[in-house]
Coordinates of C-alpha atoms and ligand atoms in Angstrom, one line a residue:
X30 CA 128.1 96.5 106.6
X31 CA 127.2 99.9 106.9
X32 CA 128.6 102.9 108.9
X33 CA 126.8 103.6 112.0
X34 CA 123.5 105.5 111.9
X35 CA 124.0 106.2 108.2
X36 CA 120.2 107.7 108.3
X37 CA 121.0 109.8 111.4
X38 CA 118.7 113.2 111.0
X39 CA 116.8 111.4 108.0
X40 CA 113.2 110.9 107.9
X41 CA 111.7 107.8 106.2
X42 CA 108.1 107.4 105.2
X43 CA 107.1 104.0 104.8
X44 CA 103.8 102.9 103.4
X45 CA 102.5 99.6 104.6
X46 CA 105.1 100.1 107.2
X47 CA 103.5 98.2 110.0
X48 CA 103.6 94.5 109.0
X49 CA 105.5 92.2 106.8
X50 CA 108.1 93.7 104.6
X51 CA 107.2 97.2 105.6
X52 CA 108.1 96.3 109.3
X53 CA 111.3 94.9 108.3
X54 CA 112.2 98.2 106.5
X55 CA 111.0 100.4 109.5
X56 CA 113.1 98.4 112.0
X57 CA 116.3 98.5 109.9
X58 CA 116.1 102.1 108.7
X59 CA 115.4 103.0 112.4
X60 CA 118.3 101.0 113.6
X61 CA 120.4 102.9 111.1
X62 CA 119.3 106.4 112.6
X63 CA 116.2 107.5 110.6
X64 CA 113.0 108.8 112.4
X65 CA 110.4 106.4 110.6
X66 CA 106.8 107.4 109.8
X67 CA 104.7 104.3 109.3
X68 CA 101.6 104.7 107.0
X69 CA 98.8 102.1 106.3
X70 CA 95.0 102.0 106.5
X71 CA 94.8 100.4 109.9
X72 CA 96.2 101.8 113.2
X73 CA 96.3 98.3 114.8
X74 CA 98.7 97.3 112.2
X75 CA 100.9 100.2 112.9
X76 CA 101.0 100.7 116.7
X77 CA 102.9 97.4 117.6
X78 CA 105.8 98.3 115.1
X79 CA 106.0 101.9 116.5
X80 CA 106.1 100.6 120.0
X81 CA 108.7 97.9 119.1
X82 CA 110.8 100.7 117.4
X83 CA 110.4 103.1 120.3
X84 CA 111.3 100.2 122.8
X85 CA 114.6 100.0 121.0
X86 CA 115.3 103.7 121.4
X87 CA 114.1 104.7 117.8
X88 CA 111.5 107.5 116.8
X89 CA 108.4 106.2 115.2
X90 CA 105.2 108.1 114.1
X91 CA 102.0 106.5 112.9
X92 CA 100.0 107.9 110.3
X93 CA 96.7 106.1 109.4
X94 CA 96.5 106.6 105.6
X95 CA 94.7 105.1 102.4
X96 CA 97.4 105.7 99.8
X97 CA 94.5 105.6 97.3
X98 CA 93.0 109.0 98.4
X99 CA 95.5 111.9 97.5
X100 CA 94.1 114.1 100.2
X101 CA 95.1 111.4 102.9
X102 CA 98.5 111.1 101.3
X103 CA 98.9 115.1 101.4
X104 CA 98.0 114.8 105.1
X105 CA 100.6 112.1 105.7
X106 CA 103.4 114.1 104.3
X107 CA 102.4 116.9 106.2
X108 CA 102.3 115.0 109.3
X109 CA 105.7 113.7 108.5
X110 CA 107.1 116.9 107.8
X111 CA 105.5 118.8 111.0
X112 CA 106.6 115.8 113.3
X113 CA 109.9 115.1 112.0
X114 CA 111.2 118.1 110.1
X115 CA 112.1 116.7 106.8
X116 CA 110.8 113.9 104.2
X117 CA 114.0 112.2 102.9
X118 CA 113.2 108.8 102.2
X119 CA 110.1 107.4 100.9
X120 CA 109.5 103.6 100.7
X121 CA 106.5 102.8 98.4
X122 CA 105.7 99.3 100.0
X123 CA 101.8 99.3 100.5
X124 CA 100.2 96.7 98.4
X125 CA 97.1 95.1 97.5
X126 CA 97.0 91.6 96.2
X127 CA 95.0 88.3 95.7
X128 CA 95.3 85.5 93.2
X129 CA 92.5 85.5 90.5
X130 CA 92.3 84.4 87.0
X131 CA 92.2 87.3 84.6
X132 CA 88.9 86.5 83.4
X133 CA 87.2 86.0 86.5
X134 CA 88.8 89.2 88.1
X135 CA 85.9 92.0 88.5
X136 CA 86.4 95.6 87.0
X137 CA 86.5 96.8 90.6
X138 CA 89.0 94.1 91.8
X139 CA 91.4 95.3 89.1
X140 CA 90.7 99.0 89.8
X141 CA 91.3 98.4 93.6
X142 CA 94.9 96.8 93.2
X143 CA 95.8 99.3 90.5
X144 CA 94.6 102.1 92.7
X145 CA 96.6 100.9 95.8
X146 CA 99.7 100.0 94.0
X147 CA 100.3 102.5 90.8
X148 CA 98.1 105.2 91.9
X149 CA 99.0 105.0 95.4
X150 CA 102.7 105.0 94.7
X151 CA 102.4 108.1 92.4
X152 CA 100.5 109.9 95.0
X153 CA 103.1 109.4 97.7
X154 CA 105.8 110.4 95.3
X155 CA 103.9 113.5 94.2
X156 CA 103.1 114.6 97.6
X157 CA 106.5 114.2 98.9
X158 CA 108.1 116.0 95.9
X159 CA 107.7 119.8 97.2
X160 CA 109.4 118.8 100.5
X161 CA 112.1 116.8 99.0
X162 CA 112.7 119.5 96.1
X163 CA 112.9 122.2 98.8
X164 CA 115.5 120.4 100.9
X165 CA 117.4 119.3 97.4
X166 CA 117.4 116.0 98.8
X167 CA 115.2 112.8 98.3
X168 CA 115.4 109.0 97.9
X169 CA 112.6 107.1 96.7
X170 CA 112.2 103.3 96.8
X171 CA 109.3 101.5 95.3
X172 CA 108.7 97.8 96.2
X173 CA 107.8 95.6 93.3
X174 CA 107.9 91.8 92.8
X175 CA 109.8 89.5 90.3
X176 CA 106.5 88.5 88.6
X177 CA 106.0 92.0 87.4
X178 CA 108.7 91.5 84.8
X179 CA 107.4 88.2 83.7
X180 CA 104.2 86.3 83.1
X181 CA 102.8 85.0 86.3
X182 CA 99.1 83.8 86.0
X183 CA 96.8 85.0 88.7
X184 CA 98.6 88.4 89.3
X185 CA 97.5 90.2 86.3
X186 CA 96.3 93.1 88.3
X187 CA 99.1 93.5 90.6
X188 CA 101.8 92.6 87.9
X189 CA 100.6 95.2 85.7
X190 CA 100.4 97.8 88.4
X191 CA 103.8 97.1 89.5
X192 CA 105.2 97.2 86.2
X193 CA 103.5 100.6 85.9
X194 CA 105.5 101.6 89.2
X195 CA 108.7 100.6 87.5
X196 CA 108.1 102.8 84.5
X197 CA 107.3 105.7 87.0
X198 CA 110.6 105.0 88.9
X199 CA 112.4 105.5 85.5
X200 CA 110.7 108.4 84.5
X201 CA 111.0 110.2 87.9
X202 CA 114.6 109.1 88.1
X203 CA 115.4 111.3 85.1
X204 CA 112.8 114.3 85.7
X205 CA 113.7 114.8 89.3
X206 CA 117.5 114.1 89.3
X207 CA 118.0 117.9 89.1
X208 CA 116.4 118.0 92.4
X209 CA 118.8 115.6 93.8
X210 CA 116.0 113.2 94.2
X211 CA 116.7 109.6 93.1
X212 CA 114.0 106.8 92.4
X213 CA 115.1 103.1 92.5
X214 CA 112.9 100.1 93.1
X215 CA 113.4 96.4 94.4
X216 CA 111.8 93.2 92.8
X217 CA 111.9 90.7 95.9
X218 CA 111.3 87.0 94.8
X219 CA 110.2 84.8 97.6
X220 CA 110.1 86.7 101.0
X221 CA 107.2 84.9 103.1
X222 CA 105.0 87.2 105.0
X223 CA 101.5 86.3 106.5
X224 CA 99.9 88.7 103.7
X225 CA 101.7 86.9 101.0
X226 CA 101.2 83.4 102.2
X227 CA 97.5 83.9 103.0
X228 CA 96.8 85.9 99.5
X229 CA 99.2 84.2 97.1
X230 CA 99.8 80.7 98.1
X231 CA 97.4 78.0 97.7
X232 CA 97.0 75.2 100.2
X233 CA 98.9 75.0 103.6
X234 CA 101.5 77.5 104.2
X235 CA 104.1 75.0 104.8
X236 CA 103.3 73.0 101.4
X237 CA 103.0 76.0 99.3
X238 CA 106.1 77.5 100.9
X239 CA 108.1 74.3 100.0
X240 CA 106.7 74.4 96.4
X241 CA 107.7 77.9 96.0
X242 CA 111.4 77.2 97.7
X243 CA 112.0 74.4 95.1
X244 CA 112.3 76.8 92.3
X245 CA 114.9 78.9 94.1
X246 CA 118.3 77.8 93.1
X247 CA 119.9 78.9 96.5
X248 CA 117.5 76.5 98.0
X249 CA 115.8 79.0 100.5
X250 CA 113.5 81.9 100.9
X251 CA 114.9 85.3 101.3
X252 CA 115.3 86.7 104.7
X253 CA 113.5 89.9 105.5
X254 CA 116.7 91.4 106.7
X255 CA 118.6 90.8 103.4
X256 CA 115.8 92.8 101.8
X257 CA 115.9 95.4 104.3
X258 CA 119.7 95.8 104.0
X259 CA 119.2 96.2 100.1
X260 CA 116.8 99.0 100.7
X261 CA 119.0 100.7 103.0
X262 CA 121.9 100.6 100.6
X263 CA 119.5 101.9 97.8
X264 CA 118.6 104.8 100.0
X265 CA 122.0 105.5 101.3
X266 CA 124.7 107.7 100.0
X267 CA 126.5 104.3 98.9
X268 CA 124.1 104.4 95.9
X269 CA 124.1 107.9 95.0
X270 CA 124.9 107.0 91.4
X271 CA 122.2 104.3 91.3
X272 CA 119.1 106.1 89.7
X273 CA 116.2 104.5 87.9
X274 CA 117.1 101.1 88.6
X275 CA 115.4 97.9 89.6
X276 CA 117.3 95.6 91.9
X277 CA 116.1 92.1 91.7
X278 CA 116.6 90.0 94.9
X279 CA 115.2 86.4 94.4
X280 CA 118.2 83.8 94.7
X281 CA 118.1 83.5 90.9
X282 CA 114.8 82.1 90.9
X283 CA 113.8 84.3 88.0
X284 CA 116.6 82.8 85.7
X285 CA 115.4 79.4 86.8
X286 CA 114.0 77.9 83.5
X287 CA 116.0 75.1 82.4
X288 CA 115.3 74.1 78.9
X289 CA 117.1 70.8 79.3
X290 CA 117.4 68.0 82.2
X291 CA 120.7 69.2 83.3
X292 CA 120.4 67.9 86.8
X293 CA 120.4 64.3 85.3
X294 CA 123.9 64.9 83.8
Ligands
COA317 N1 89.4 87.2 94.4 C1 88.7 88.1 93.4 N2 88.5 89.4 93.8 C2 88.7 89.6 94.9 C3 89.4 88.9 96.0 C4 89.8 87.9 95.6 N3 90.5 86.9 96.6 N4 89.4 90.0 96.9 C5 88.9 91.1 96.7 N5 88.4 91.0 95.4 C6 87.7 92.0 94.7 C7 86.4 92.2 95.5 O1 85.3 91.4 95.2 C8 86.1 93.7 95.0 O2 85.4 93.7 93.8 P1 83.9 93.8 93.4 O3 83.4 95.0 94.0 O4 83.7 93.7 92.0 O5 83.1 92.6 94.2 C9 87.5 94.3 94.9 O6 88.3 93.2 94.7 C10 87.7 95.2 96.1 O7 87.5 94.4 97.1 P2 87.4 95.0 98.6 O8 87.5 94.0 99.7 O9 86.1 95.9 98.8 O10 88.7 96.1 98.7 P3 89.4 96.6 100.0 O11 89.8 97.9 99.7 O12 88.6 96.3 101.2 O13 90.7 95.7 100.0 C11 92.2 94.4 98.8 C12 91.8 95.6 99.1 C13 91.3 93.4 98.0 C14 93.6 94.5 98.0 C15 92.5 93.7 100.1 O14 93.2 92.3 99.8 C16 93.5 94.4 100.9 O15 93.2 95.1 101.8 N6 94.9 94.1 100.8 C17 95.9 94.8 101.6 C18 97.0 93.9 102.0 C19 97.6 93.2 100.8 O16 97.1 92.7 100.0 N7 98.8 93.1 100.9 C20 99.7 92.4 99.8 C21 100.3 91.2 100.2 S1 101.0 90.1 99.1

């Protein structure tokens, strides 16, 4: 689908890059030639993915980072620049999530998720900016969720934070266009990961997964590679004129609100 190694010479910083969707982005971007810098709080989440990438001939650096702490985010970007020589692509993928009714959510529960998702994404963009502006090139991609643009009870903290990241994306797209920095977002629907199934699904993964799948008109969950390819497209030169957008990838689940019993027709 893509020219060979479209990211040759580029460096991609991927937060939450060791596991789940972050791992899928890291593997795909590395296959496409990027040097990847994987950030997350725990080294044990990062090392296996970095080792996998190196075993395939790629270049991977790990940088233990809590995106809630600006000094750590600054240190992440410094490490990325000093190790790889540039910071070209940034994927804001780190997330914090759990299901909770709004009236039961503690103040600190709200703050923790907003800190990781919204503040963490801004800190990463803000800290990457000097490098991207200096090289007159940057592509920022933030990972949202389809539930952030609708109402999905139980995810008030995460939905509000991700909607904030969407507003941030649009604003950065306008402000930083003059620096040749683009900012886009992806809103994935159902792409099962261990983190999502343990935090967001109720009951056995098999049963909950089947219930989620039932709502997807194309009849299946998304595949990680499909998401990673969309991310690669949005960070590539093919998408140079796409800026400030959120692309939904959910098999039309978002639009699946039948008003009538049309299936009985
Ligand atoms: N239900 C209700 N409240 C919860 C909760 C749950 N399942 N899990 C955590 N909280 C609350 C805690 O009680 C705490 O609030 P309190 O101080 O008022 O008690 C607050 O959230 C912070 O929790 P804590 O465990 O101290 O934070 P942490 O920084 O160690 O962990 C989380 C952050 C909670 C987001 C944790 O789930 C995490 O580390 N997630 C990272 C991975 C992730 O969520 N990925 C998304 C996959 S979809």
